[in-house]
Amino acid sequence: MVAEAKDSNISKLELCSLPGGPHTFELAMKFCYGMNFEITAANVAHLRCAAEYLEMTEDYREENLISRTETYLNEFVVQSLEKSVEVLSTCELLPPIAELVEIPNRCIEAISINACKEQLVSGLSHLDCNSESTELKSNCLEWWVEDLSVLRIDYYERVIRAMGTAGVRLDSIVASLMHYAQMSLNGIEKCQIWNPARMKPSPSMEENHQSIIVETLVSLMPTDKSSSIPLSFLFGMLRMAIMLDAAIACRLELERRIAFRLEMVLLDDLLIPSVRSGDSLFDVDTVHRILVNFLQRVEEEEENEDCGYESEGIGSPGHGSLLKVGRLIDSYLSEIAPDPYLNLQKFIAMIEILPDYARVIDDGLYRAIDIYLKAHPMLAEHECKKLCKLIDCQKLSQEACNHAAQNDRLPVQMTVQVLYSEQLRLKNALSGGSGDGFLSQRISSGIPSAAMSPRDNYASLRRENRELKLEISRMRVRLSELEKEQMYMKQGMIDKSGNGKTFFTSLSKGIGRIGIFSGPGGGRQQKSGRKSRGSEGKTGRSRRHSMS
């Protein structure tokens, strides 16, 4: 540079963009003048880039600075996972010349290879962890997790993708993703409540950076269905994605993953705060999309079974999952119903999206609608009617019918319908009907027609089978209610008889005395006994009527 300078009397040179800055230049000059200093993992990347910048090649001296730093990289850095991570983290502040000499690529490759080697070596300890405590197993899985959390997100992404290609276990990758999120997103598990101060018209640079982190971590999640990502982590990431206004594709991917295991979700997880001003307190739209994804998955599973002409049993996982989700959504509706800002159309959409066979009884739905009517007293009469039409009165339990018959918030038509269905139920119970006619009607309607194609016949039979299973579940509920009522009636008879003597005990003793002393005249007493039993049935009927 001095020789090429135009001014022969130059006394000052400026080295622009020297990698590592003045401190690295000082070390390079010490090397030139033979002064001792130590090459470490903290300075080797800076020295290698500075040597490349200063053209310190073998053409000017044997074992020049480029050669010395390359020797350290090959003999010490790439052989150690910890040193590779440390050197890679120092490359974050270096100019593009670091990529030119391929320091990041070599470190990333070394990290993935060493992780696989360590995984094979520690295979026996992982097997031992299967029989030990959860804490020990966690320690076995997270031996390199803390080291990777210091990397910048772009380097971290490259490392995780390299690990996936090299064959690192998916559970270890998931553990790393969770730890990185907790460290870089300031504790993702604490993001349970929306903080309005975070929502600004223009997000800050820090929020943009965190949004990039969320989107990157979601893209790195394993696609293999065998990898079990905790639902709490998925919901935490979804809350962060909503708060930081991450890309739509990122949020949809999280919703899809949650929908795949919706039957295992807890109610508190679904209570996602809304971030839009003037909207309801909870993000109902997100839960609605999750539910749509879940129902699409159920339909796809049924179509796959249709191709094999296999019918599902009553206890099949698909039907059981749908019933669990039905109960979960009813509980969710009860939680969001008191929100005074909840739109009626959104509330109705959440109810209507579930198919009829997802609810065995409508008690949970009735409770949610009753809460909504109580929290929104200004609803018009036609809106109340529209909402109450969603309740199937024949699917209400005895307790729910009793409550509905005395509920002033319900429209008159709804109350009349509840009383009518209760009368039909009482009539069937007193006449000994058990719904066999309904079942026979369902079965007869499910006979395939010769004019239909085999696939249409099978789809029709599947629908009838599903309705029959739902009716069987309802009958079980009705049977348990009748058993409870019978127990209550017997208990009432015991209380009325007094002195610890039941009605049937006193009746049998009376008949015994008549038979011993009266001889043939006992027939009239037996008739009287039948009359007593008739009055007993009458009492039972009147009691049932009064309860309804």
mmCIF file of C-alpha atoms in Angstrom, residues 139-465:
data_model
loop_
_atom_site.group_PDB
_atom_site.id
_atom_site.type_symbol
_atom_site.label_atom_id
_atom_site.label_comp_id
_atom_site.label_asym_id
_atom_site.label_seq_id
_atom_site.Cartn_x
_atom_site.Cartn_y
_atom_site.Cartn_z
ATOM 1 C CA ASN A 139 -30.594 -33.899 31.041
ATOM 2 C CA CYS A 140 -29.695 -36.691 28.654
ATOM 3 C CA LEU A 141 -31.600 -35.037 25.832
ATOM 4 C CA GLU A 142 -30.334 -31.473 26.334
ATOM 5 C CA TRP A 143 -26.582 -31.864 26.504
ATOM 6 C CA TRP A 144 -25.912 -29.381 23.647
ATOM 7 C CA VAL A 145 -29.083 -27.316 23.841
ATOM 8 C CA GLU A 146 -27.701 -24.529 26.020
ATOM 9 C CA ASP A 147 -24.665 -24.070 23.781
ATOM 10 C CA LEU A 148 -26.746 -23.504 20.653
ATOM 11 C CA SER A 149 -28.964 -20.901 22.307
ATOM 12 C CA VAL A 150 -26.167 -18.290 22.032
ATOM 13 C CA LEU A 151 -26.213 -18.378 18.230
ATOM 14 C CA ARG A 152 -27.864 -15.766 16.056
ATOM 15 C CA ILE A 153 -31.102 -16.996 14.492
ATOM 16 C CA ASP A 154 -29.701 -17.327 10.943
ATOM 17 C CA TYR A 155 -26.759 -19.415 12.126
ATOM 18 C CA TYR A 156 -29.025 -21.397 14.431
ATOM 19 C CA GLU A 157 -31.330 -22.214 11.508
ATOM 20 C CA ARG A 158 -28.433 -23.518 9.451
ATOM 21 C CA VAL A 159 -27.207 -25.648 12.348
ATOM 22 C CA ILE A 160 -30.612 -27.244 12.987
ATOM 23 C CA ARG A 161 -31.134 -28.029 9.304
ATOM 24 C CA ALA A 162 -27.680 -29.594 9.134
ATOM 25 C CA MET A 163 -28.460 -31.660 12.231
ATOM 26 C CA GLY A 164 -31.702 -32.876 10.684
ATOM 27 C CA THR A 165 -29.837 -33.925 7.537
ATOM 28 C CA ALA A 166 -27.127 -35.656 9.580
ATOM 29 C CA GLY A 167 -29.697 -37.706 11.509
ATOM 30 C CA VAL A 168 -29.860 -36.122 14.959
ATOM 31 C CA ARG A 169 -32.855 -37.357 16.977
ATOM 32 C CA LEU A 170 -36.040 -35.358 16.507
ATOM 33 C CA ASP A 171 -36.734 -35.153 20.253
ATOM 34 C CA SER A 172 -33.334 -33.512 20.734
ATOM 35 C CA ILE A 173 -34.106 -30.999 17.982
ATOM 36 C CA VAL A 174 -37.494 -30.220 19.568
ATOM 37 C CA ALA A 175 -35.828 -29.710 22.957
ATOM 38 C CA SER A 176 -33.368 -27.302 21.331
ATOM 39 C CA LEU A 177 -36.164 -25.344 19.650
ATOM 40 C CA MET A 178 -38.011 -24.976 22.952
ATOM 41 C CA HIS A 179 -34.908 -23.826 24.815
ATOM 42 C CA TYR A 180 -33.959 -21.351 22.096
ATOM 43 C CA ALA A 181 -37.482 -19.892 22.132
ATOM 44 C CA GLN A 182 -37.434 -19.479 25.897
ATOM 45 C CA MET A 183 -34.053 -17.759 25.822
ATOM 46 C CA SER A 184 -34.556 -15.509 22.801
ATOM 47 C CA LEU A 185 -38.236 -14.628 23.277
ATOM 48 C CA ASN A 186 -37.865 -13.604 26.929
ATOM 49 C CA GLY A 187 -39.716 -16.595 28.338
ATOM 50 C CA ILE A 188 -42.389 -17.779 25.950
ATOM 51 C CA GLU A 189 -44.200 -19.670 28.720
ATOM 52 C CA LYS A 190 -45.035 -16.325 30.361
ATOM 53 C CA CYS A 191 -46.961 -15.072 27.332
ATOM 54 C CA GLN A 192 -50.328 -16.141 28.688
ATOM 55 C CA ILE A 193 -51.946 -12.685 28.997
ATOM 56 C CA TRP A 194 -52.025 -9.999 26.371
ATOM 57 C CA ASN A 195 -50.181 -6.850 27.263
ATOM 58 C CA PRO A 196 -51.750 -3.891 25.397
ATOM 59 C CA ALA A 197 -48.513 -1.936 25.735
ATOM 60 C CA ARG A 198 -46.867 -4.343 23.286
ATOM 61 C CA MET A 199 -49.324 -3.565 20.516
ATOM 62 C CA LYS A 200 -48.199 -0.436 18.703
ATOM 63 C CA PRO A 201 -49.110 0.950 15.280
ATOM 64 C CA SER A 202 -45.524 0.456 14.108
ATOM 65 C CA PRO A 203 -43.620 -2.441 15.708
ATOM 66 C CA SER A 204 -40.133 -1.720 16.977
ATOM 67 C CA MET A 205 -36.947 -3.264 15.625
ATOM 68 C CA GLU A 206 -36.835 -5.656 18.572
ATOM 69 C CA GLU A 207 -40.374 -6.857 17.842
ATOM 70 C CA ASN A 208 -39.499 -7.370 14.181
ATOM 71 C CA HIS A 209 -36.483 -9.409 15.236
ATOM 72 C CA GLN A 210 -38.599 -11.548 17.550
ATOM 73 C CA SER A 211 -41.159 -12.045 14.785
ATOM 74 C CA ILE A 212 -38.384 -13.399 12.547
ATOM 75 C CA ILE A 213 -37.320 -15.741 15.360
ATOM 76 C CA VAL A 214 -40.865 -17.098 15.756
ATOM 77 C CA GLU A 215 -41.285 -17.678 12.022
ATOM 78 C CA THR A 216 -37.896 -19.381 11.768
ATOM 79 C CA LEU A 217 -38.498 -21.681 14.742
ATOM 80 C CA VAL A 218 -41.874 -22.735 13.340
ATOM 81 C CA SER A 219 -40.284 -23.535 9.988
ATOM 82 C CA LEU A 220 -37.702 -25.709 11.792
ATOM 83 C CA MET A 221 -40.283 -27.855 13.604
ATOM 84 C CA PRO A 222 -40.045 -31.501 12.521
ATOM 85 C CA THR A 223 -42.687 -32.539 10.011
ATOM 86 C CA ASP A 224 -42.581 -36.164 11.126
ATOM 87 C CA LYS A 225 -45.833 -37.089 12.895
ATOM 88 C CA SER A 226 -43.920 -39.290 15.342
ATOM 89 C CA SER A 227 -42.245 -36.211 16.854
ATOM 90 C CA SER A 228 -44.268 -35.068 19.814
ATOM 91 C CA ILE A 229 -44.043 -31.310 20.266
ATOM 92 C CA PRO A 230 -45.685 -30.276 23.569
ATOM 93 C CA LEU A 231 -49.026 -28.566 23.049
ATOM 94 C CA SER A 232 -48.124 -25.916 25.623
ATOM 95 C CA PHE A 233 -45.142 -24.926 23.459
ATOM 96 C CA LEU A 234 -47.288 -24.794 20.306
ATOM 97 C CA PHE A 235 -49.857 -22.563 22.007
ATOM 98 C CA GLY A 236 -47.091 -20.357 23.421
ATOM 99 C CA MET A 237 -45.631 -19.921 19.944
ATOM 100 C CA LEU A 238 -49.088 -19.221 18.539
ATOM 101 C CA ARG A 239 -49.694 -16.494 21.125
ATOM 102 C CA MET A 240 -46.327 -14.947 20.313
ATOM 103 C CA ALA A 241 -47.034 -15.142 16.566
ATOM 104 C CA ILE A 242 -50.349 -13.346 17.071
ATOM 105 C CA MET A 243 -48.874 -10.676 19.351
ATOM 106 C CA LEU A 244 -45.920 -10.003 17.047
ATOM 107 C CA ASP A 245 -48.097 -10.110 13.915
ATOM 108 C CA ALA A 246 -45.998 -12.853 12.356
ATOM 109 C CA ALA A 247 -46.571 -14.111 8.827
ATOM 110 C CA ILE A 248 -49.940 -15.727 8.131
ATOM 111 C CA ALA A 249 -48.259 -18.914 6.937
ATOM 112 C CA CYS A 250 -46.532 -19.226 10.322
ATOM 113 C CA ARG A 251 -49.798 -18.899 12.251
ATOM 114 C CA LEU A 252 -51.649 -21.308 9.956
ATOM 115 C CA GLU A 253 -48.920 -23.916 10.404
ATOM 116 C CA LEU A 254 -49.193 -23.677 14.204
ATOM 117 C CA GLU A 255 -52.990 -23.933 13.998
ATOM 118 C CA ARG A 256 -52.690 -27.017 11.786
ATOM 119 C CA ARG A 257 -50.315 -28.728 14.232
ATOM 120 C CA ILE A 258 -52.630 -27.962 17.169
ATOM 121 C CA ALA A 259 -55.687 -29.223 15.259
ATOM 122 C CA PHE A 260 -53.962 -32.547 14.694
ATOM 123 C CA ARG A 261 -54.142 -33.195 18.470
ATOM 124 C CA LEU A 262 -57.132 -31.057 19.408
ATOM 125 C CA GLU A 263 -58.696 -33.829 21.514
ATOM 126 C CA MET A 264 -55.751 -33.519 23.947
ATOM 127 C CA VAL A 265 -55.956 -29.729 24.311
ATOM 128 C CA LEU A 266 -56.890 -28.156 27.649
ATOM 129 C CA LEU A 267 -59.537 -25.467 27.952
ATOM 130 C CA ASP A 268 -57.064 -22.865 29.230
ATOM 131 C CA ASP A 269 -54.967 -23.304 26.082
ATOM 132 C CA LEU A 270 -57.870 -22.230 23.873
ATOM 133 C CA LEU A 271 -58.440 -18.986 25.785
ATOM 134 C CA ILE A 272 -56.193 -16.932 23.505
ATOM 135 C CA PRO A 273 -56.447 -13.173 24.149
ATOM 136 C CA SER A 274 -57.495 -11.021 21.218
ATOM 137 C CA VAL A 275 -55.055 -8.327 20.096
ATOM 138 C CA ARG A 276 -57.403 -6.284 17.912
ATOM 139 C CA SER A 277 -58.905 -3.227 19.511
ATOM 140 C CA GLY A 278 -62.695 -3.138 19.693
ATOM 141 C CA ASP A 279 -62.905 -6.896 19.239
ATOM 142 C CA SER A 280 -63.966 -9.547 21.739
ATOM 143 C CA LEU A 281 -61.715 -10.375 24.657
ATOM 144 C CA PHE A 282 -60.747 -13.755 23.192
ATOM 145 C CA ASP A 283 -59.475 -14.668 19.742
ATOM 146 C CA VAL A 284 -62.485 -16.691 18.572
ATOM 147 C CA ASP A 285 -61.420 -16.640 14.916
ATOM 148 C CA THR A 286 -58.225 -18.554 15.658
ATOM 149 C CA VAL A 287 -60.076 -21.250 17.594
ATOM 150 C CA HIS A 288 -62.627 -21.466 14.770
ATOM 151 C CA ARG A 289 -59.858 -22.101 12.224
ATOM 152 C CA ILE A 290 -58.301 -24.742 14.481
ATOM 153 C CA LEU A 291 -61.654 -26.482 14.710
ATOM 154 C CA VAL A 292 -62.089 -26.352 10.917
ATOM 155 C CA ASN A 293 -58.684 -28.023 10.496
ATOM 156 C CA PHE A 294 -59.641 -30.712 13.000
ATOM 157 C CA LEU A 295 -62.919 -31.503 11.226
ATOM 158 C CA GLN A 296 -61.118 -31.656 7.881
ATOM 159 C CA ARG A 297 -58.725 -34.200 9.369
ATOM 160 C CA VAL A 298 -61.674 -36.278 10.608
ATOM 161 C CA GLU A 299 -63.217 -36.210 7.142
ATOM 162 C CA GLU A 300 -59.932 -37.230 5.523
ATOM 163 C CA GLU A 301 -59.600 -40.168 7.906
ATOM 164 C CA GLU A 302 -63.133 -41.266 7.114
ATOM 165 C CA GLU A 303 -62.481 -41.000 3.376
ATOM 166 C CA ASN A 304 -59.354 -43.102 3.761
ATOM 167 C CA GLU A 305 -61.404 -45.724 5.565
ATOM 168 C CA ASP A 306 -64.044 -45.516 2.838
ATOM 169 C CA CYS A 307 -61.473 -46.498 0.257
ATOM 170 C CA GLY A 308 -60.828 -49.678 2.214
ATOM 171 C CA TYR A 309 -64.527 -50.318 2.904
ATOM 172 C CA GLU A 310 -63.839 -50.546 6.622
ATOM 173 C CA SER A 311 -66.415 -49.415 9.161
ATOM 174 C CA GLU A 312 -65.354 -47.922 12.454
ATOM 175 C CA GLY A 313 -66.567 -49.348 15.736
ATOM 176 C CA ILE A 314 -68.327 -47.531 18.536
ATOM 177 C CA GLY A 315 -65.087 -47.150 20.445
ATOM 178 C CA SER A 316 -63.004 -46.097 17.469
ATOM 179 C CA PRO A 317 -60.415 -43.309 18.031
ATOM 180 C CA GLY A 318 -62.093 -41.028 15.463
ATOM 181 C CA HIS A 319 -65.501 -41.075 17.122
ATOM 182 C CA GLY A 320 -64.035 -40.765 20.622
ATOM 183 C CA SER A 321 -61.870 -37.821 19.595
ATOM 184 C CA LEU A 322 -64.868 -36.050 18.102
ATOM 185 C CA LEU A 323 -66.875 -36.468 21.319
ATOM 186 C CA LYS A 324 -63.954 -35.118 23.383
ATOM 187 C CA VAL A 325 -63.654 -32.097 21.119
ATOM 188 C CA GLY A 326 -67.417 -31.554 21.355
ATOM 189 C CA ARG A 327 -67.221 -31.372 25.155
ATOM 190 C CA LEU A 328 -64.147 -29.128 24.919
ATOM 191 C CA ILE A 329 -65.852 -26.656 22.572
ATOM 192 C CA ASP A 330 -68.983 -26.535 24.765
ATOM 193 C CA SER A 331 -66.775 -25.654 27.740
ATOM 194 C CA TYR A 332 -65.000 -23.051 25.615
ATOM 195 C CA LEU A 333 -68.338 -21.521 24.619
ATOM 196 C CA SER A 334 -69.309 -21.274 28.286
ATOM 197 C CA GLU A 335 -66.056 -19.432 29.027
ATOM 198 C CA ILE A 336 -66.351 -16.858 26.245
ATOM 199 C CA ALA A 337 -70.133 -16.364 26.547
ATOM 200 C CA PRO A 338 -69.910 -13.704 29.342
ATOM 201 C CA ASP A 339 -67.800 -11.467 27.063
ATOM 202 C CA PRO A 340 -70.012 -8.406 26.390
ATOM 203 C CA TYR A 341 -68.134 -7.699 23.138
ATOM 204 C CA LEU A 342 -68.605 -11.181 21.668
ATOM 205 C CA ASN A 343 -70.426 -10.962 18.360
ATOM 206 C CA LEU A 344 -73.558 -13.107 18.011
ATOM 207 C CA GLN A 345 -72.558 -14.307 14.541
ATOM 208 C CA LYS A 346 -69.187 -15.543 15.835
ATOM 209 C CA PHE A 347 -70.861 -17.304 18.750
ATOM 210 C CA ILE A 348 -73.362 -19.023 16.449
ATOM 211 C CA ALA A 349 -70.593 -19.978 13.984
ATOM 212 C CA MET A 350 -68.679 -21.722 16.777
ATOM 213 C CA ILE A 351 -71.809 -23.719 17.646
ATOM 214 C CA GLU A 352 -72.840 -24.651 14.121
ATOM 215 C CA ILE A 353 -69.441 -25.824 12.936
ATOM 216 C CA LEU A 354 -69.608 -28.995 15.021
ATOM 217 C CA PRO A 355 -71.723 -31.782 13.478
ATOM 218 C CA ASP A 356 -74.736 -33.100 15.355
ATOM 219 C CA TYR A 357 -73.071 -36.401 16.210
ATOM 220 C CA ALA A 358 -70.256 -34.595 18.075
ATOM 221 C CA ARG A 359 -72.620 -34.008 21.031
ATOM 222 C CA VAL A 360 -74.330 -36.880 22.856
ATOM 223 C CA ILE A 361 -76.268 -34.456 25.047
ATOM 224 C CA ASP A 362 -76.745 -30.703 24.673
ATOM 225 C CA ASP A 363 -76.406 -29.765 28.354
ATOM 226 C CA GLY A 364 -73.066 -28.004 27.771
ATOM 227 C CA LEU A 365 -74.459 -26.154 24.777
ATOM 228 C CA TYR A 366 -77.568 -25.114 26.719
ATOM 229 C CA ARG A 367 -75.415 -23.805 29.566
ATOM 230 C CA ALA A 368 -73.269 -21.736 27.144
ATOM 231 C CA ILE A 369 -76.323 -20.244 25.423
ATOM 232 C CA ASP A 370 -77.973 -19.452 28.763
ATOM 233 C CA ILE A 371 -74.812 -17.635 29.903
ATOM 234 C CA TYR A 372 -74.704 -15.700 26.634
ATOM 235 C CA LEU A 373 -78.352 -14.641 26.992
ATOM 236 C CA LYS A 374 -77.701 -13.518 30.547
ATOM 237 C CA ALA A 375 -74.625 -11.479 29.532
ATOM 238 C CA HIS A 376 -76.394 -9.920 26.523
ATOM 239 C CA PRO A 377 -79.846 -8.845 27.756
ATOM 240 C CA MET A 378 -80.290 -6.407 24.858
ATOM 241 C CA LEU A 379 -80.588 -9.124 22.208
ATOM 242 C CA ALA A 380 -83.633 -8.850 19.967
ATOM 243 C CA GLU A 381 -86.317 -11.518 20.212
ATOM 244 C CA HIS A 382 -85.560 -12.955 16.775
ATOM 245 C CA GLU A 383 -81.867 -13.232 17.737
ATOM 246 C CA CYS A 384 -82.773 -15.142 20.883
ATOM 247 C CA LYS A 385 -84.959 -17.496 18.843
ATOM 248 C CA LYS A 386 -82.195 -18.012 16.304
ATOM 249 C CA LEU A 387 -79.752 -18.871 19.078
ATOM 250 C CA CYS A 388 -82.085 -21.220 20.946
ATOM 251 C CA LYS A 389 -82.961 -23.150 17.782
ATOM 252 C CA LEU A 390 -79.466 -24.594 17.942
ATOM 253 C CA ILE A 391 -80.439 -26.611 21.041
ATOM 254 C CA ASP A 392 -81.944 -30.068 20.499
ATOM 255 C CA CYS A 393 -84.469 -30.441 23.320
ATOM 256 C CA GLN A 394 -84.474 -34.220 22.939
ATOM 257 C CA LYS A 395 -80.751 -34.223 23.837
ATOM 258 C CA LEU A 396 -81.205 -32.381 27.148
ATOM 259 C CA SER A 397 -80.898 -34.248 30.416
ATOM 260 C CA GLN A 398 -83.579 -34.240 33.121
ATOM 261 C CA GLU A 399 -81.770 -31.536 35.117
ATOM 262 C CA ALA A 400 -81.332 -29.324 32.044
ATOM 263 C CA CYS A 401 -85.021 -29.714 31.125
ATOM 264 C CA ASN A 402 -86.058 -28.750 34.655
ATOM 265 C CA HIS A 403 -83.885 -25.643 34.461
ATOM 266 C CA ALA A 404 -85.049 -24.706 30.960
ATOM 267 C CA ALA A 405 -88.733 -25.032 31.898
ATOM 268 C CA GLN A 406 -88.262 -22.329 34.544
ATOM 269 C CA ASN A 407 -85.789 -20.141 32.626
ATOM 270 C CA ASP A 408 -87.274 -16.705 31.945
ATOM 271 C CA ARG A 409 -84.465 -15.815 29.530
ATOM 272 C CA LEU A 410 -85.574 -18.404 26.971
ATOM 273 C CA PRO A 411 -88.201 -17.575 24.344
ATOM 274 C CA VAL A 412 -91.690 -18.943 24.968
ATOM 275 C CA GLN A 413 -91.425 -21.277 21.973
ATOM 276 C CA MET A 414 -88.295 -22.821 23.448
ATOM 277 C CA THR A 415 -89.973 -23.403 26.815
ATOM 278 C CA VAL A 416 -92.996 -25.033 25.147
ATOM 279 C CA GLN A 417 -90.715 -27.249 23.106
ATOM 280 C CA VAL A 418 -88.840 -28.349 26.231
ATOM 281 C CA LEU A 419 -92.110 -29.182 28.029
ATOM 282 C CA TYR A 420 -93.412 -31.076 25.018
ATOM 283 C CA SER A 421 -90.277 -33.172 24.659
ATOM 284 C CA GLU A 422 -90.356 -33.869 28.400
ATOM 285 C CA GLN A 423 -93.949 -35.058 28.147
ATOM 286 C CA LEU A 424 -92.975 -37.397 25.326
ATOM 287 C CA ARG A 425 -90.138 -38.727 27.415
ATOM 288 C CA LEU A 426 -92.435 -39.346 30.377
ATOM 289 C CA LYS A 427 -94.966 -41.048 28.157
ATOM 290 C CA ASN A 428 -92.326 -43.373 26.735
ATOM 291 C CA ALA A 429 -90.981 -44.107 30.209
ATOM 292 C CA LEU A 430 -94.424 -44.940 31.633
ATOM 293 C CA SER A 431 -95.439 -47.048 28.645
ATOM 294 C CA GLY A 432 -92.180 -48.995 28.804
ATOM 295 C CA GLY A 433 -90.927 -47.670 25.454
ATOM 296 C CA SER A 434 -87.179 -47.704 25.013
ATOM 297 C CA GLY A 435 -86.756 -46.129 21.606
ATOM 298 C CA ASP A 436 -86.746 -49.437 19.706
ATOM 299 C CA GLY A 437 -89.041 -47.934 17.087
ATOM 300 C CA PHE A 438 -86.547 -45.191 16.431
ATOM 301 C CA LEU A 439 -83.749 -47.678 16.069
ATOM 302 C CA SER A 440 -85.737 -49.899 13.724
ATOM 303 C CA GLN A 441 -86.595 -46.855 11.667
ATOM 304 C CA ARG A 442 -82.920 -45.909 11.440
ATOM 305 C CA ILE A 443 -81.958 -49.432 10.465
ATOM 306 C CA SER A 444 -84.657 -49.716 7.837
ATOM 307 C CA SER A 445 -83.677 -46.367 6.351
ATOM 308 C CA GLY A 446 -80.085 -47.507 6.051
ATOM 309 C CA ILE A 447 -80.844 -50.382 3.642
ATOM 310 C CA PRO A 448 -78.813 -49.717 0.493
ATOM 311 C CA SER A 449 -80.673 -49.064 -2.710
ATOM 312 C CA ALA A 450 -79.963 -50.947 -5.878
ATOM 313 C CA ALA A 451 -79.988 -47.691 -7.821
ATOM 314 C CA MET A 452 -77.043 -46.286 -5.806
ATOM 315 C CA SER A 453 -73.394 -46.938 -6.562
ATOM 316 C CA PRO A 454 -71.432 -49.178 -4.136
ATOM 317 C CA ARG A 455 -69.478 -46.190 -2.847
ATOM 318 C CA ASP A 456 -72.646 -44.157 -2.242
ATOM 319 C CA ASN A 457 -74.220 -47.146 -0.513
ATOM 320 C CA TYR A 458 -71.239 -47.462 1.763
ATOM 321 C CA ALA A 459 -71.216 -43.723 2.573
ATOM 322 C CA SER A 460 -74.927 -43.918 3.401
ATOM 323 C CA LEU A 461 -74.370 -46.914 5.665
ATOM 324 C CA ARG A 462 -71.553 -45.044 7.441
ATOM 325 C CA ARG A 463 -73.854 -42.098 8.137
ATOM 326 C CA GLU A 464 -76.567 -44.411 9.484
ATOM 327 C CA ASN A 465 -74.000 -46.236 11.588
#
